CSV table of C-alpha atoms in Angstrom, one decimal:
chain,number,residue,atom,x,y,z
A,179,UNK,CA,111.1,-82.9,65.9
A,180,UNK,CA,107.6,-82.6,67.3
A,181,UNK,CA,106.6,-83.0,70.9
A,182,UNK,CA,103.7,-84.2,72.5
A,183,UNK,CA,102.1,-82.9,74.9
A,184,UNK,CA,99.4,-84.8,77.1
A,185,UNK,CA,96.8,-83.4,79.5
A,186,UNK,CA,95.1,-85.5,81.7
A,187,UNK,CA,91.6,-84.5,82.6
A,188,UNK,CA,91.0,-81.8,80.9
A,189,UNK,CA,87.7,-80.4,82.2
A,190,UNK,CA,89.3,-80.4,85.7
A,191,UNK,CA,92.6,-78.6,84.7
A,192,UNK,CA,89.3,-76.2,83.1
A,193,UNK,CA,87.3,-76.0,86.3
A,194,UNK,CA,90.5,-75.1,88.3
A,195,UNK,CA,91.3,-71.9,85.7
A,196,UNK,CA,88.4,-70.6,86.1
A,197,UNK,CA,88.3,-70.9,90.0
A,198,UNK,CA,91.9,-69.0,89.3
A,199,UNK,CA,90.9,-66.5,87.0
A,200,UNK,CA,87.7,-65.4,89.8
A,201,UNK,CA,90.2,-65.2,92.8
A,202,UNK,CA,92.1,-63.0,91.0
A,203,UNK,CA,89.7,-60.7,89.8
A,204,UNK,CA,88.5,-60.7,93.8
A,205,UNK,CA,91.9,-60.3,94.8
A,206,UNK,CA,92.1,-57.0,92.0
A,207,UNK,CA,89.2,-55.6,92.9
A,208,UNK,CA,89.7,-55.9,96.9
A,209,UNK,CA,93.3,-54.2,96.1
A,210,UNK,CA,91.6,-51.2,94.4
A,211,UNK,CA,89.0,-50.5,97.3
A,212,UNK,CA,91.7,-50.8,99.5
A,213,UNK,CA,94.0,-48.3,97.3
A,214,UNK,CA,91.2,-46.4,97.0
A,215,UNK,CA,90.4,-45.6,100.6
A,216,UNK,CA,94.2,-45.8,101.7
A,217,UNK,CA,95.8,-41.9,102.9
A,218,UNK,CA,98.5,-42.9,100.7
A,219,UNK,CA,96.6,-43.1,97.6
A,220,UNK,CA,94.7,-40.0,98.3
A,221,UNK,CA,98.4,-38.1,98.8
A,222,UNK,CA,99.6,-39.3,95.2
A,223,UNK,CA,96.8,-38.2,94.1
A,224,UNK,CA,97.1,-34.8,95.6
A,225,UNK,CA,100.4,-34.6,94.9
A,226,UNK,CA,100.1,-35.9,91.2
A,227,UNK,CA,97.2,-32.5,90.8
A,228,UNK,CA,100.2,-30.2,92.0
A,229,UNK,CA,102.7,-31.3,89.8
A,230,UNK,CA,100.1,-31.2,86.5
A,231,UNK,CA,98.9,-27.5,87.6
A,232,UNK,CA,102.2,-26.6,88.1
A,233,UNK,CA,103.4,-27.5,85.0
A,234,UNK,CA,100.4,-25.7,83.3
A,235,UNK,CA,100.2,-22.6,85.0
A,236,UNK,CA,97.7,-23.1,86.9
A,237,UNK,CA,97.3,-20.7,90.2
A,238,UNK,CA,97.5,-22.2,93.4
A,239,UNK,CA,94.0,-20.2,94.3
A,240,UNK,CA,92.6,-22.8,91.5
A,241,UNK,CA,93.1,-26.1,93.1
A,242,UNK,CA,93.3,-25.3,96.8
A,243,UNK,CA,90.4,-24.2,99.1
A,244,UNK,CA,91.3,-23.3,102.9
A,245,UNK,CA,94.6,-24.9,102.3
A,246,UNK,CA,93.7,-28.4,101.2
A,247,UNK,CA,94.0,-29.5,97.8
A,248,UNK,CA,90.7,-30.1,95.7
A,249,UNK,CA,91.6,-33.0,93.6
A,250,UNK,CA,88.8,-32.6,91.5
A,251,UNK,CA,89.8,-32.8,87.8
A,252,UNK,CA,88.1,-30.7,86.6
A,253,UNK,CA,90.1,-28.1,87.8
A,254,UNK,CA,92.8,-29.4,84.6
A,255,UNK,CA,89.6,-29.3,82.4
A,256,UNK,CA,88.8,-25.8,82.9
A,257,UNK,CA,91.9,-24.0,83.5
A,258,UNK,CA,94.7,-26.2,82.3
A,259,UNK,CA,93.5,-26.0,78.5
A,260,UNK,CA,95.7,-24.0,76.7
A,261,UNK,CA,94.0,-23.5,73.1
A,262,UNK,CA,96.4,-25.6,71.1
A,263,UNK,CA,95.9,-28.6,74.0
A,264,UNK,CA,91.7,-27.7,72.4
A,265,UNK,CA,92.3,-27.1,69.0
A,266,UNK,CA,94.5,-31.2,69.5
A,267,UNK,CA,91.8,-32.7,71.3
A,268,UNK,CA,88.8,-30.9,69.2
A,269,UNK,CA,90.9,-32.8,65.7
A,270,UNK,CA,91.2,-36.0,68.1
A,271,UNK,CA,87.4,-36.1,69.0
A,272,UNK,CA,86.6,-35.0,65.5
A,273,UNK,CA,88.4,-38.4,63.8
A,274,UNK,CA,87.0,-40.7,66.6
A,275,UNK,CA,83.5,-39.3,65.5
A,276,UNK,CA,84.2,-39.5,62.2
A,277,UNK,CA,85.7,-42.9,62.6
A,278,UNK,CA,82.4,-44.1,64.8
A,279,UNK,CA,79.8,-43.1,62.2
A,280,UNK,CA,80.9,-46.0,59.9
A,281,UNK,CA,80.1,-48.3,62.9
A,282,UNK,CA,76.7,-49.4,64.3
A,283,UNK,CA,76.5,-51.1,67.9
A,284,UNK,CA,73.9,-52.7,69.6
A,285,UNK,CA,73.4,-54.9,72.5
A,286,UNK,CA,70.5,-55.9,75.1
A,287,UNK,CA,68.7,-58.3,75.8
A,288,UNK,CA,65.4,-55.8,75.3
A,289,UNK,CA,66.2,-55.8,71.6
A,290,UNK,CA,64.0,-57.8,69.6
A,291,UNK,CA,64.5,-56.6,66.4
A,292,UNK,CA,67.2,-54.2,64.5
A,293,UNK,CA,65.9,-50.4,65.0
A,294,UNK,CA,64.0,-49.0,61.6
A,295,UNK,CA,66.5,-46.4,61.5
A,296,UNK,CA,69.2,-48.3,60.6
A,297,UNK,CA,68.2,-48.3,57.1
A,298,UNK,CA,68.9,-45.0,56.8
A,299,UNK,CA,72.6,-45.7,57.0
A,300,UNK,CA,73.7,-47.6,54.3
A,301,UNK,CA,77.0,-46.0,54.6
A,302,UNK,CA,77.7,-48.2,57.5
A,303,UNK,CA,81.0,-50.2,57.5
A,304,UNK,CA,80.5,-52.5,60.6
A,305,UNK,CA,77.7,-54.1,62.6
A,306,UNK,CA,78.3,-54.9,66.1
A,307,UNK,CA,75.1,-56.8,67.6
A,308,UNK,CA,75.6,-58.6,70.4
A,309,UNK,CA,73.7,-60.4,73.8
A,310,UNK,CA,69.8,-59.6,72.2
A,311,UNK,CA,67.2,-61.1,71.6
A,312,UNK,CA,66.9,-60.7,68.1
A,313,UNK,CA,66.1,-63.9,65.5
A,314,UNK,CA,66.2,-62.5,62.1
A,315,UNK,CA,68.4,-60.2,60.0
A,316,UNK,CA,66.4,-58.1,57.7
A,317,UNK,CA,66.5,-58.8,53.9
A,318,UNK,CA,67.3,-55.5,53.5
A,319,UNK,CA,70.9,-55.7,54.9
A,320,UNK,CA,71.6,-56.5,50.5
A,321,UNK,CA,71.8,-52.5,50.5
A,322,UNK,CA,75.0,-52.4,52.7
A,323,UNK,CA,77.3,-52.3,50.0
A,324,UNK,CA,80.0,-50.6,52.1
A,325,UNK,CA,79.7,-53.4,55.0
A,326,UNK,CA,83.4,-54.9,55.9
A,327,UNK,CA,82.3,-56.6,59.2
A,328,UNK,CA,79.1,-58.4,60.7
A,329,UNK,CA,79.9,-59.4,64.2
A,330,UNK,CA,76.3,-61.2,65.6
A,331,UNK,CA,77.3,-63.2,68.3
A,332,UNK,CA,75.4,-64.4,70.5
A,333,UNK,CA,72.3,-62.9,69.8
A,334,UNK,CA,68.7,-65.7,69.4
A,335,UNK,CA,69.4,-65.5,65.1
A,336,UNK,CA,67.4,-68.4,63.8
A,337,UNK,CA,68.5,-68.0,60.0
A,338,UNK,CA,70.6,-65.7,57.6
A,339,UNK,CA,68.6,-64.3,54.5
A,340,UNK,CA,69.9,-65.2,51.1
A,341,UNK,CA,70.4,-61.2,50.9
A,342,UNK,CA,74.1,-61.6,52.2
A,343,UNK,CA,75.1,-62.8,49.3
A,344,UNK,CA,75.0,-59.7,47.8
A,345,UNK,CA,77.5,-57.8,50.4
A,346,UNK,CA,80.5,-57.9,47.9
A,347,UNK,CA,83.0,-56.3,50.5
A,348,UNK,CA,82.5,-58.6,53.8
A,349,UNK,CA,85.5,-59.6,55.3
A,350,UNK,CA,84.3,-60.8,58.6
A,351,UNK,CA,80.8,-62.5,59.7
A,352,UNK,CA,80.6,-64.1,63.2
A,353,UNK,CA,77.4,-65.4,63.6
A,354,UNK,CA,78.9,-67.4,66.7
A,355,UNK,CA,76.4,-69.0,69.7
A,356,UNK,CA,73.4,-67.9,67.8
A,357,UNK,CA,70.3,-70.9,66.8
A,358,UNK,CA,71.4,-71.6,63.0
A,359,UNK,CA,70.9,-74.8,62.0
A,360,UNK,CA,71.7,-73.9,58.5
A,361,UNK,CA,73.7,-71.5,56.1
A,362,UNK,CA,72.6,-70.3,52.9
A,363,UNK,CA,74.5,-71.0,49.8
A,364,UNK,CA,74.5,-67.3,48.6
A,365,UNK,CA,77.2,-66.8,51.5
A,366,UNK,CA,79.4,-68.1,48.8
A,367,UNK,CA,79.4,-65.2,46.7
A,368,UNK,CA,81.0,-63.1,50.0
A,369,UNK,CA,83.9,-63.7,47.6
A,370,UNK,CA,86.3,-61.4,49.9
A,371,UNK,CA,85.3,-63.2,52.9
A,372,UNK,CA,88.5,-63.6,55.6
A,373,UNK,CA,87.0,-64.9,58.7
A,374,UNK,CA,83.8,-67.0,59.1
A,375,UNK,CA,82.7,-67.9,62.8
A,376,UNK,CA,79.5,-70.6,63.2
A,377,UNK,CA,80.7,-71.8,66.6
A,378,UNK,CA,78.6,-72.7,69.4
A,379,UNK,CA,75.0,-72.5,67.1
A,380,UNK,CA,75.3,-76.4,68.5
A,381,UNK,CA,72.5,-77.7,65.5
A,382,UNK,CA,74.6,-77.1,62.1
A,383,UNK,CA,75.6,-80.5,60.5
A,384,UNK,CA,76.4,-79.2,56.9
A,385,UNK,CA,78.1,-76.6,55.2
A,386,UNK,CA,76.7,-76.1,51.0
A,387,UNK,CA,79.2,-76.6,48.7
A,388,UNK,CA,79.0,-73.1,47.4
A,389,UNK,CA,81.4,-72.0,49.9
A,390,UNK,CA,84.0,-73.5,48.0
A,391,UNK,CA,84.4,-70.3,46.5
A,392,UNK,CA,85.7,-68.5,49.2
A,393,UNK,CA,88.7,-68.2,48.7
A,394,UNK,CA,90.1,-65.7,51.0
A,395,UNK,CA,88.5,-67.5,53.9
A,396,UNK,CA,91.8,-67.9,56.6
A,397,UNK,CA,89.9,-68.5,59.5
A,398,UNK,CA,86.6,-70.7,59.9
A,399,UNK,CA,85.7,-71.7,63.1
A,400,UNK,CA,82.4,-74.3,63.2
A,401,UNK,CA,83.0,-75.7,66.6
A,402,UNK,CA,80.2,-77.0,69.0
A,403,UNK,CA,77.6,-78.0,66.0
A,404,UNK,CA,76.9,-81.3,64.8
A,405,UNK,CA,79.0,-82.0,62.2
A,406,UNK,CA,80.1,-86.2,61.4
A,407,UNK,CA,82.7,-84.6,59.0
A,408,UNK,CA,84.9,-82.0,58.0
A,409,UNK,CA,82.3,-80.5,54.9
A,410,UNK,CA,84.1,-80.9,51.0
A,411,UNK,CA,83.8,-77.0,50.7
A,412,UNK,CA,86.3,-76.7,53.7
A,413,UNK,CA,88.2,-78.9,51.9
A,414,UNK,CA,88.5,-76.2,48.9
A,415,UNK,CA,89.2,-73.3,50.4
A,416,UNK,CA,92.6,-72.6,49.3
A,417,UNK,CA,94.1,-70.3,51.6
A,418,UNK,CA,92.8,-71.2,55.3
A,419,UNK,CA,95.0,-71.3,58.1
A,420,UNK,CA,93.1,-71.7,60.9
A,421,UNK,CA,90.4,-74.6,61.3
A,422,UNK,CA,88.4,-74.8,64.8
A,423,UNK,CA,86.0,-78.1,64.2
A,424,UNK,CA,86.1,-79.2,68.2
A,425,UNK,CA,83.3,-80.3,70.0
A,426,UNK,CA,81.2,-81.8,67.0
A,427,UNK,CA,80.9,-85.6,66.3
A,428,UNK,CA,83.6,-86.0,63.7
A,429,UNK,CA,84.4,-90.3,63.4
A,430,UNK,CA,87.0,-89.6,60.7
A,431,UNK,CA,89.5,-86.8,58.7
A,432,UNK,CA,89.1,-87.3,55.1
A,433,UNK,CA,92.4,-88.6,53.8
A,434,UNK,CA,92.8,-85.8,51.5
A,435,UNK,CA,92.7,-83.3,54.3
A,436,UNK,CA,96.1,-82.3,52.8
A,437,UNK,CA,95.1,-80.2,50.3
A,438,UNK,CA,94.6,-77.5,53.1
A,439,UNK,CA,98.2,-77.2,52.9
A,440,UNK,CA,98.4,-73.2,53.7
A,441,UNK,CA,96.4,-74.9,57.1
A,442,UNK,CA,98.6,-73.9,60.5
A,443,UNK,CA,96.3,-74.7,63.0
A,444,UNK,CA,93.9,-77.4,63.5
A,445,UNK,CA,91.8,-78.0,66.4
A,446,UNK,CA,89.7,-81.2,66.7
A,447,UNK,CA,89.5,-81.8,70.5
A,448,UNK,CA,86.1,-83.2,71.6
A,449,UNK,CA,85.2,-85.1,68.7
A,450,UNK,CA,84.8,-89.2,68.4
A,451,UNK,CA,87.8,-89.6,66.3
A,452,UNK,CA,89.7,-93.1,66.6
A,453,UNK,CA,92.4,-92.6,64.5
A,454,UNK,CA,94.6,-89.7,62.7
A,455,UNK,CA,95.3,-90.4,58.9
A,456,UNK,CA,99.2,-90.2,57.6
A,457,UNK,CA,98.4,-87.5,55.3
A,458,UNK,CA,98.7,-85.2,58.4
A,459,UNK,CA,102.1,-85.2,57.9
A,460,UNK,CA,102.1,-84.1,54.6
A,461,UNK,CA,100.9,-80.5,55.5
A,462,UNK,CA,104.1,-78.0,55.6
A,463,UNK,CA,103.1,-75.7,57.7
A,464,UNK,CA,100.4,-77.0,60.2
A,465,UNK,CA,102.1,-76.3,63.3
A,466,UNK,CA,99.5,-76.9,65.7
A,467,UNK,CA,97.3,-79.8,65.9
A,468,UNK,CA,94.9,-80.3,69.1
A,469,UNK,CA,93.2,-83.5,69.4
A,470,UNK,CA,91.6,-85.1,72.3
A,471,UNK,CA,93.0,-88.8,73.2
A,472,UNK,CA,90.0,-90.6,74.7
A,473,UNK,CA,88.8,-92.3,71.6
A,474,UNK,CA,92.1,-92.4,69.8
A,475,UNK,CA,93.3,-96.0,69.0
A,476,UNK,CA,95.5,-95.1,66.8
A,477,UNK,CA,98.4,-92.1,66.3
A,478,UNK,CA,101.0,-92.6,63.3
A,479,UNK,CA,103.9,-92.6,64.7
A,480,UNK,CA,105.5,-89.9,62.4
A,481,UNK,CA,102.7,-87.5,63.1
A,482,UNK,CA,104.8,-87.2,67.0
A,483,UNK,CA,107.9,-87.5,65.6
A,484,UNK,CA,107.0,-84.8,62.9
A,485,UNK,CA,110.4,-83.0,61.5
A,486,UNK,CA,108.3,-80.0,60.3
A,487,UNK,CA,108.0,-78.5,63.7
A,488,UNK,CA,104.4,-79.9,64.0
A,489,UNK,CA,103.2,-79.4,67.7
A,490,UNK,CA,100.7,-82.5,68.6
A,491,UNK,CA,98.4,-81.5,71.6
A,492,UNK,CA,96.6,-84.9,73.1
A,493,UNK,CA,93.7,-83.9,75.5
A,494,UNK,CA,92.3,-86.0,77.5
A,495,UNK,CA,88.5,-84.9,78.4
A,496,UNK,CA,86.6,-85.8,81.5
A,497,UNK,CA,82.9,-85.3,81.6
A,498,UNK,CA,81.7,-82.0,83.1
A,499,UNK,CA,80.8,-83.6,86.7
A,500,UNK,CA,84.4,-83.8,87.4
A,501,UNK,CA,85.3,-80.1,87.5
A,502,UNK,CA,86.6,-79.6,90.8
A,503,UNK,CA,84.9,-76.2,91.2
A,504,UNK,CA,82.9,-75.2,93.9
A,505,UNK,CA,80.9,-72.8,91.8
A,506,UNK,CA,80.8,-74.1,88.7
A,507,UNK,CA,77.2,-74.2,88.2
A,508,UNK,CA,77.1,-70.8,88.6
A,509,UNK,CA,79.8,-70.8,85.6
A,510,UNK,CA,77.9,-73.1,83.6
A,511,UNK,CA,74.2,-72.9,82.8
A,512,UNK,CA,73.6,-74.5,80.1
A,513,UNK,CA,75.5,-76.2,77.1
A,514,UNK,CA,76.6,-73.2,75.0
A,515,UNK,CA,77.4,-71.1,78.1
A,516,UNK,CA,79.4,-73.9,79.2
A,517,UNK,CA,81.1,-74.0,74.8
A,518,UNK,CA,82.0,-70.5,75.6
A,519,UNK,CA,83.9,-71.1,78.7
A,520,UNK,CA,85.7,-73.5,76.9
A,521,UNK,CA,86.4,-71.6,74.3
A,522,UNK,CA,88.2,-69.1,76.9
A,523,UNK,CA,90.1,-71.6,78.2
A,524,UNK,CA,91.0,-73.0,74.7
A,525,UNK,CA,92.0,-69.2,74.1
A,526,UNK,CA,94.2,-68.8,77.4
A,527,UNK,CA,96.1,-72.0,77.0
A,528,UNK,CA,97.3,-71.3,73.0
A,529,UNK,CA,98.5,-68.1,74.6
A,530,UNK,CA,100.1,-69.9,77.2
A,531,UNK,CA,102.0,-72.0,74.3
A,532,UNK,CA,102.9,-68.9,73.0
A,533,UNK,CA,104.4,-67.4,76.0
A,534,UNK,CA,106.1,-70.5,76.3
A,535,UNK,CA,107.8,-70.3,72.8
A,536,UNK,CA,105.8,-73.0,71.0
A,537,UNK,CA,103.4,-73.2,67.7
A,538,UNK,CA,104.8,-69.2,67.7
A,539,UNK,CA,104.0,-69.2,63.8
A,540,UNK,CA,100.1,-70.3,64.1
A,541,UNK,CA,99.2,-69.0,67.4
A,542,UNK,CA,100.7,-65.7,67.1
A,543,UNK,CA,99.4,-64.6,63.7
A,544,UNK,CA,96.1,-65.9,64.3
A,545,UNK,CA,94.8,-66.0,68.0
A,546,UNK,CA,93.8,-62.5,67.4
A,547,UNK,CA,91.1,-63.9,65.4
A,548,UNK,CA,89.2,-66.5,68.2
């Protein structure tokens, strides 16, 4: 049987978990300075060095000077290495490099543009570009046949070139809290495509219908755009799992919405809905379904009283002004910073379900992916 779950005033029950989540993070960090400074600390610590030079030979001339102990590590570093101990970490740092070179990072806000050197390795399995100021991704990213994952979020991207069509391999692309107002067709031939991520671009209304091919798709995630419905090519993708379409202007779900039936988790809080149509229960394995009950008139009855172990999640939103938080505004500066918050939140309470043993089937397998 499923249960319902209601939670009033949602943005406060928001406010007050982030006024939590700072406390403690004060309350951590005050702990360390004061383990830091403590004698007691400094004695494990002292005592800790003895035990590890002990235990490698190392000579009590090494580690004490006029009969205090010299914690400084590097005393382990250059007498405690015995050559197999370098010959293990010389292999260790050897993968990790070789591991890295597939993988290109960048982030800051002094970034404008991709560097020029980057097409110079087109052996490059992962892009990690994040928190710049950049606005376009280069046509030439077509000759990254090797690429598996395009993580761009939050960056200032205005538009993706047609070229990513041609990157055959791409599993993931987050393009999340970025300025998109549109996505190019030729995404649709990312035919191995797992997880796509649009959320927080705040201006996308459609999706073409060219991603109906993508097949593999398990996640999508289009949250905080503008979209009035959920787009046909959603509708076709055959093997998702996880749907994230909060926080858009959504008036209705299509009544053939259960044809996503591999769908576990759907999330459609923030949205103007007014009613939920029956065919909800004809999914078999959603699992988790988050909706927020301001506008709702109407709930079918068998959707709460689900027998397929359907969890129903009714929100009830406030308007921001009512977060009882005193520093808030610091929290929140503008309408995608405040998205992002709320997609933490979103993220801490499905683990907090989880922890509490319900939705375990669609929160577990898939929160990794948010």
């Amino acid at each position: 049987m499923g249960h319902q779950v209601v939670i009033f005033d949602f943005s406060a029950i928001r406010g007050l978990w982030e006024t939590r989540v700072k406390k403690i993070k004060e309350r951590q960090r005050k702990e360390k300075e004061r383990l830091e400074q403590s004698a007691l600390e400094k004695i494990k610590q002292e005592w800790n060095l003895i035990l590890e030079c002990r235990k490698k030979g190392i000579p009590q001339s090494k580690y004490l000077k006029n009969g205090f102990v010299d914690i400084n590590e590097k005393n382990l570093d250059i007498h405690g290495k015995t050559p197999q101990r370098k010959k293990s970490h010389a292999l260790s740092d050897g993968v990790n490099k070789e591991q890295n070179k597939f993988i290109f990072q960048l982030s800051g806000e002094q970034w404008t543009e991709l560097p020029d050197s980057l097409k110079d390795q087109l052996y490059l399995k992962e892009w990690h570009v994040y928190n710049t100021s950049i606005q376009t991704i280069p046509a030439y990213i077509a000759l990254f046949q090797d690429l598996r994952v395009l993580e761009l979020s939050k960056n200032q991207i205005s538009h993706l070139p047609a070229e990513i069509g041609c990157l055959k391999n791409l599993k993931v692309l987050n393009v999340s809290f970025n300025n998109l107002k549109s996505v190019p067709p030729e995404l649709g031939d990312c035919e191995n495509l797992e997880k796509l991520d649009l959320a927080g671009n705040m201006e996308i209304t459609e999706l073409p219908f060219e991603l109906s091919n993508l097949k593999q798709l398990t996640f999508v995630d289009v949250s905080a755009n503008k979209f009035h419905s959920i787009p046909i090519c959603v509708l076709r993708m055959s093997n998702l799992q996880w749907l994230d379409i909060s926080s858009n202007s959504l008036k209705d779900l299509p009544e053939d919405i259960d044809r996503l039936d591999e769908l576990q988790t759907l999330l459609l809080q923030k949205n103007k809905l007014t009613y939920l149509p029956r065919a909800l229960v004809n999914m078999p394995k959603l699992s988790l379904l988050v909706v927020s009950g301001d506008d709702l008139v109407e709930i079918p009855t068998a959707i709460c009283e689900s027998t397929t172990g359907l969890k129903f999640v009714s929100l009830k939103d406030g308007p921001v002004e009512t977060i009882v938080c005193e520093d808030t505004e610091e929290i929140i500066e503008s309408e995608r910073e405040r998205e992002q918050v709320e997609k933490e939140f979103m993220k801490a309470y499905l683990e907090d379900l989880r922890g509490r043993g319900m939705c375990k089937s669609a929160v577990s397998s898939l929160l990794s992916w948010i």
